[in-house]
mmCIF file of C-alpha atoms in Angstrom:
data_model
loop_
_atom_site.group_PDB
_atom_site.id
_atom_site.type_symbol
_atom_site.label_atom_id
_atom_site.label_comp_id
_atom_site.label_asym_id
_atom_site.label_seq_id
_atom_site.Cartn_x
_atom_site.Cartn_y
_atom_site.Cartn_z
ATOM 1 C CA MET A 1336 -43.989 24.626 12.224
ATOM 2 C CA LYS A 1337 -43.449 21.379 10.302
ATOM 3 C CA LYS A 1338 -40.670 23.069 8.307
ATOM 4 C CA TYR A 1339 -38.751 23.800 11.500
ATOM 5 C CA VAL A 1340 -39.140 20.251 12.807
ATOM 6 C CA VAL A 1341 -37.865 18.831 9.488
ATOM 7 C CA MET A 1342 -34.945 21.281 9.451
ATOM 8 C CA ILE A 1343 -34.048 20.381 13.057
ATOM 9 C CA LEU A 1344 -34.157 16.654 12.235
ATOM 10 C CA ILE A 1345 -31.934 17.187 9.194
ATOM 11 C CA ALA A 1346 -29.476 19.197 11.318
ATOM 12 C CA ILE A 1347 -29.382 16.433 13.954
ATOM 13 C CA VAL A 1348 -28.726 13.777 11.284
ATOM 14 C CA LEU A 1349 -25.916 15.893 9.797
ATOM 15 C CA ILE A 1350 -24.324 16.445 13.205
ATOM 16 C CA ILE A 1351 -24.464 12.727 14.058
ATOM 17 C CA GLY A 1352 -23.147 11.799 10.593
ATOM 18 C CA GLY A 1353 -20.313 14.320 10.867
ATOM 19 C CA GLY A 1354 -19.394 13.079 14.328
ATOM 20 C CA THR A 1355 -19.370 9.473 13.132
ATOM 21 C CA PHE A 1356 -17.191 10.415 10.134
ATOM 22 C CA ALA A 1357 -14.795 12.332 12.393
ATOM 23 C CA TYR A 1358 -14.525 9.418 14.822
ATOM 24 C CA PHE A 1359 -13.846 6.748 12.214
ATOM 25 C CA HIS A 1360 -11.393 8.854 10.202
ATOM 26 C CA PHE A 1361 -9.581 10.931 12.794
ATOM 27 C CA ALA A 1362 -10.149 9.799 16.380
ATOM 28 C CA ASN A 1363 -9.306 6.148 15.703
ATOM 29 C CA GLY A 1364 -6.044 6.971 13.918
ATOM 30 C CA GLY A 1365 -7.351 7.146 10.379
ATOM 31 C CA PRO A 1366 -5.849 5.027 7.626
ATOM 32 C CA TRP A 1367 -2.294 5.190 8.960
ATOM 33 C CA GLN A 1368 -2.429 1.926 10.852
ATOM 34 C CA GLY A 1369 -2.441 -1.765 10.014
ATOM 35 C CA THR A 1370 -1.161 -3.439 6.860
ATOM 36 C CA TRP A 1371 -1.844 -2.205 3.331
ATOM 37 C CA TRP A 1372 -0.869 -3.864 0.063
ATOM 38 C CA GLY A 1373 -0.735 -3.258 -3.665
ATOM 39 C CA VAL A 1374 0.874 -4.543 -6.833
ATOM 40 C CA GLN A 1375 3.367 -2.685 -8.995
ATOM 41 C CA ASP A 1376 3.159 -3.726 -12.642
ATOM 42 C CA ALA A 1377 6.756 -3.734 -13.888
ATOM 43 C CA GLY A 1378 5.911 -4.754 -17.478
ATOM 44 C CA VAL A 1379 6.916 -7.810 -19.484
ATOM 45 C CA ASN A 1380 10.355 -9.408 -19.329
ATOM 46 C CA TRP A 1381 12.367 -10.776 -22.259
ATOM 47 C CA SER A 1382 10.754 -14.236 -21.980
ATOM 48 C CA GLY A 1383 7.226 -12.787 -22.162
ATOM 49 C CA ASP A 1384 6.291 -13.100 -18.489
ATOM 50 C CA HIS A 1385 4.215 -10.393 -16.850
ATOM 51 C CA ILE A 1386 6.442 -9.096 -14.014
ATOM 52 C CA ARG A 1387 4.873 -7.635 -10.879
ATOM 53 C CA ASN A 1388 6.133 -6.616 -7.449
ATOM 54 C CA LEU A 1389 3.931 -7.111 -4.388
ATOM 55 C CA GLU A 1390 4.184 -4.092 -2.065
ATOM 56 C CA THR A 1391 3.145 -4.473 1.595
ATOM 57 C CA VAL A 1392 3.287 -1.547 4.007
ATOM 58 C CA THR A 1393 2.628 -1.861 7.743
ATOM 59 C CA PHE A 1394 1.880 1.268 9.786
ATOM 60 C CA THR A 1395 2.340 1.292 13.568
ATOM 61 C CA GLN A 1396 1.371 4.363 15.572
ATOM 62 C CA ASN A 1397 3.812 5.445 18.277
ATOM 63 C CA ASP A 1398 3.119 7.271 21.538
ATOM 64 C CA ASP A 1399 4.818 10.430 20.215
ATOM 65 C CA LYS A 1400 2.266 10.700 17.335
ATOM 66 C CA THR A 1401 4.786 9.459 14.757
ATOM 67 C CA ILE A 1402 4.131 6.368 12.672
ATOM 68 C CA THR A 1403 6.645 3.588 12.082
ATOM 69 C CA VAL A 1404 6.450 2.415 8.462
ATOM 70 C CA ASP A 1405 7.653 -1.069 7.485
ATOM 71 C CA HIS A 1406 7.673 -1.560 3.695
ATOM 72 C CA LYS A 1407 8.376 -4.954 2.098
ATOM 73 C CA VAL A 1408 8.579 -5.748 -1.625
ATOM 74 C CA GLN A 1409 8.150 -9.261 -3.018
ATOM 75 C CA GLN A 1410 10.556 -9.325 -5.954
ATOM 76 C CA GLY A 1411 10.729 -12.785 -7.428
ATOM 77 C CA SER A 1412 11.319 -15.321 -4.679
ATOM 78 C CA ARG A 1413 12.793 -12.698 -2.322
ATOM 79 C CA GLU A 1414 11.059 -10.266 0.009
ATOM 80 C CA VAL A 1415 13.254 -7.182 0.358
ATOM 81 C CA PRO A 1416 12.941 -4.005 2.456
ATOM 82 C CA GLY A 1417 11.259 -1.208 0.498
ATOM 83 C CA SER A 1418 12.129 2.450 0.181
ATOM 84 C CA LEU A 1419 9.158 3.564 2.324
ATOM 85 C CA THR A 1420 10.582 1.956 5.475
ATOM 86 C CA GLY A 1421 11.116 4.691 8.048
ATOM 87 C CA THR A 1422 9.214 7.102 10.266
ATOM 88 C CA GLY A 1423 6.166 9.071 9.184
ATOM 89 C CA ARG A 1424 4.284 12.122 10.357
ATOM 90 C CA ILE A 1425 0.746 13.104 9.425
ATOM 91 C CA ASP A 1426 0.507 16.273 7.348
ATOM 92 C CA GLY A 1427 -3.139 16.960 6.545
ATOM 93 C CA GLY A 1428 -4.415 14.019 4.504
ATOM 94 C CA ARG A 1429 -0.917 12.795 3.721
ATOM 95 C CA LEU A 1430 1.694 10.793 5.534
ATOM 96 C CA VAL A 1431 5.186 12.212 5.016
ATOM 97 C CA ILE A 1432 7.806 9.504 5.463
ATOM 98 C CA THR A 1433 11.453 10.038 6.317
ATOM 99 C CA PRO A 1434 13.120 6.893 4.939
ATOM 100 C CA LYS A 1435 15.326 4.832 7.216
ATOM 101 C CA ASN A 1436 18.040 4.737 4.527
ATOM 102 C CA GLY A 1437 18.354 8.539 4.608
ATOM 103 C CA GLY A 1438 16.791 9.253 1.213
ATOM 104 C CA LYS A 1439 14.493 12.165 0.449
ATOM 105 C CA GLU A 1440 11.088 12.377 2.120
ATOM 106 C CA LEU A 1441 8.236 10.514 0.414
ATOM 107 C CA ALA A 1442 4.506 11.083 0.810
ATOM 108 C CA LEU A 1443 1.477 8.817 0.735
ATOM 109 C CA SER A 1444 -2.001 10.242 0.225
ATOM 110 C CA TYR A 1445 -5.263 8.602 1.293
ATOM 111 C CA SER A 1446 -8.550 8.778 -0.598
ATOM 112 C CA ALA A 1447 -11.522 8.346 1.738
ATOM 113 C CA VAL A 1448 -13.822 7.903 -1.276
ATOM 114 C CA SER A 1449 -12.009 4.917 -2.827
ATOM 115 C CA ARG A 1450 -10.477 3.833 0.503
ATOM 116 C CA SER A 1451 -7.093 3.469 -1.144
ATOM 117 C CA MET A 1452 -3.670 5.002 -0.761
ATOM 118 C CA ASP A 1453 -1.612 6.528 -3.571
ATOM 119 C CA THR A 1454 2.130 5.921 -3.440
ATOM 120 C CA PRO A 1455 5.012 7.749 -5.114
ATOM 121 C CA PHE A 1456 5.622 4.598 -7.223
ATOM 122 C CA THR A 1457 4.496 4.102 -10.810
ATOM 123 C CA ASN A 1458 3.558 1.107 -12.918
ATOM 124 C CA ALA A 1459 5.053 0.334 -16.332
ATOM 125 C CA ASP A 1460 2.224 2.359 -17.927
ATOM 126 C CA LYS A 1461 3.125 5.378 -15.703
ATOM 127 C CA SER A 1462 -0.044 5.049 -13.557
ATOM 128 C CA THR A 1463 0.268 5.381 -9.779
ATOM 129 C CA VAL A 1464 0.593 2.283 -7.610
ATOM 130 C CA THR A 1465 -2.267 2.217 -5.108
ATOM 131 C CA LEU A 1466 -2.543 0.312 -1.850
ATOM 132 C CA LYS A 1467 -5.618 -1.127 -0.169
ATOM 133 C CA ALA A 1468 -6.092 -2.254 3.419
ATOM 134 C CA LEU A 1469 -5.335 -5.909 4.084
ATOM 135 C CA ALA A 1470 -8.531 -7.591 5.208
ATOM 136 C CA PRO A 1471 -9.651 -11.222 5.596
ATOM 137 C CA GLU A 1472 -11.626 -10.979 2.337
ATOM 138 C CA ASN A 1473 -8.594 -9.930 0.236
ATOM 139 C CA ASN A 1474 -5.785 -11.820 2.024
ATOM 140 C CA GLU A 1475 -6.218 -14.829 -0.284
ATOM 141 C CA GLU A 1476 -5.933 -12.562 -3.349
ATOM 142 C CA MET A 1477 -2.699 -11.053 -2.024
ATOM 143 C CA GLU A 1478 -1.174 -14.470 -1.258
ATOM 144 C CA SER A 1479 -2.186 -15.727 -4.709
ATOM 145 C CA ILE A 1480 -0.330 -12.820 -6.318
ATOM 146 C CA ARG A 1481 2.709 -13.519 -4.111
ATOM 147 C CA SER A 1482 2.670 -17.182 -5.187
ATOM 148 C CA GLU A 1483 2.410 -16.200 -8.859
ATOM 149 C CA ILE A 1484 5.380 -13.825 -8.510
ATOM 150 C CA VAL A 1485 7.493 -16.563 -6.913
ATOM 151 C CA GLN A 1486 6.495 -19.126 -9.574
ATOM 152 C CA ILE A 1487 7.429 -16.806 -12.436
ATOM 153 C CA SER A 1488 10.813 -16.089 -10.840
ATOM 154 C CA GLN A 1489 11.566 -19.794 -10.560
ATOM 155 C CA LYS A 1490 11.019 -20.610 -14.238
ATOM 156 C CA PRO A 1491 14.321 -21.797 -15.752
ATOM 157 C CA GLU A 1492 14.271 -19.104 -18.445
ATOM 158 C CA ASN A 1493 14.014 -16.379 -15.773
ATOM 159 C CA LYS A 1494 16.930 -17.571 -13.661
ATOM 160 C CA ILE A 1495 20.225 -15.829 -14.161
ATOM 161 C CA ASP A 1496 23.171 -18.142 -14.587
ATOM 162 C CA THR A 1497 26.032 -16.633 -12.618
ATOM 163 C CA THR A 1498 28.487 -19.476 -13.079
ATOM 164 C CA LEU A 1499 31.659 -18.921 -15.045
ATOM 165 C CA SER A 1500 32.470 -21.580 -17.575
ATOM 166 C CA LYS A 1501 36.014 -22.546 -18.455
ATOM 167 C CA ALA A 1502 37.017 -22.127 -22.038
ATOM 168 C CA LYS A 1503 38.318 -25.363 -23.487
ATOM 169 C CA SER A 1504 41.749 -25.061 -24.998
#
């Protein structure tokens, strides 16, 4: 009799746990909402500075079950639109994005274990660029990286001189 009671309690715990998991990962929209960020390591430039690009991606769910994707890349002192900007649709555990610029479809995959997103981008060492959800506890880290990227871009040796000089005759 005690075996049955224990088995019933275990079954109830599993059902409640499964329902909670389903609610937090599927019913509330899953990971495809809010702002996510990551850093692409682009290697070292000619002056020896470690070059990185800050990637921020904002997901907004629409009434028609599509997701608007707004991708920004901090490159030096400029923030430019990224290639992931467009409209996405959920396909299993992935988000397939049709870029706004008309390029080929790109996919993001979410890992519930590490709570991170893999992108189609790669770092200088060929590893995948991953994104993590922007939260109050990591916002300062993200802004610190942004500030570092801007500072490196403003060093005199990293500025490109586009002026034409006159040859003296």
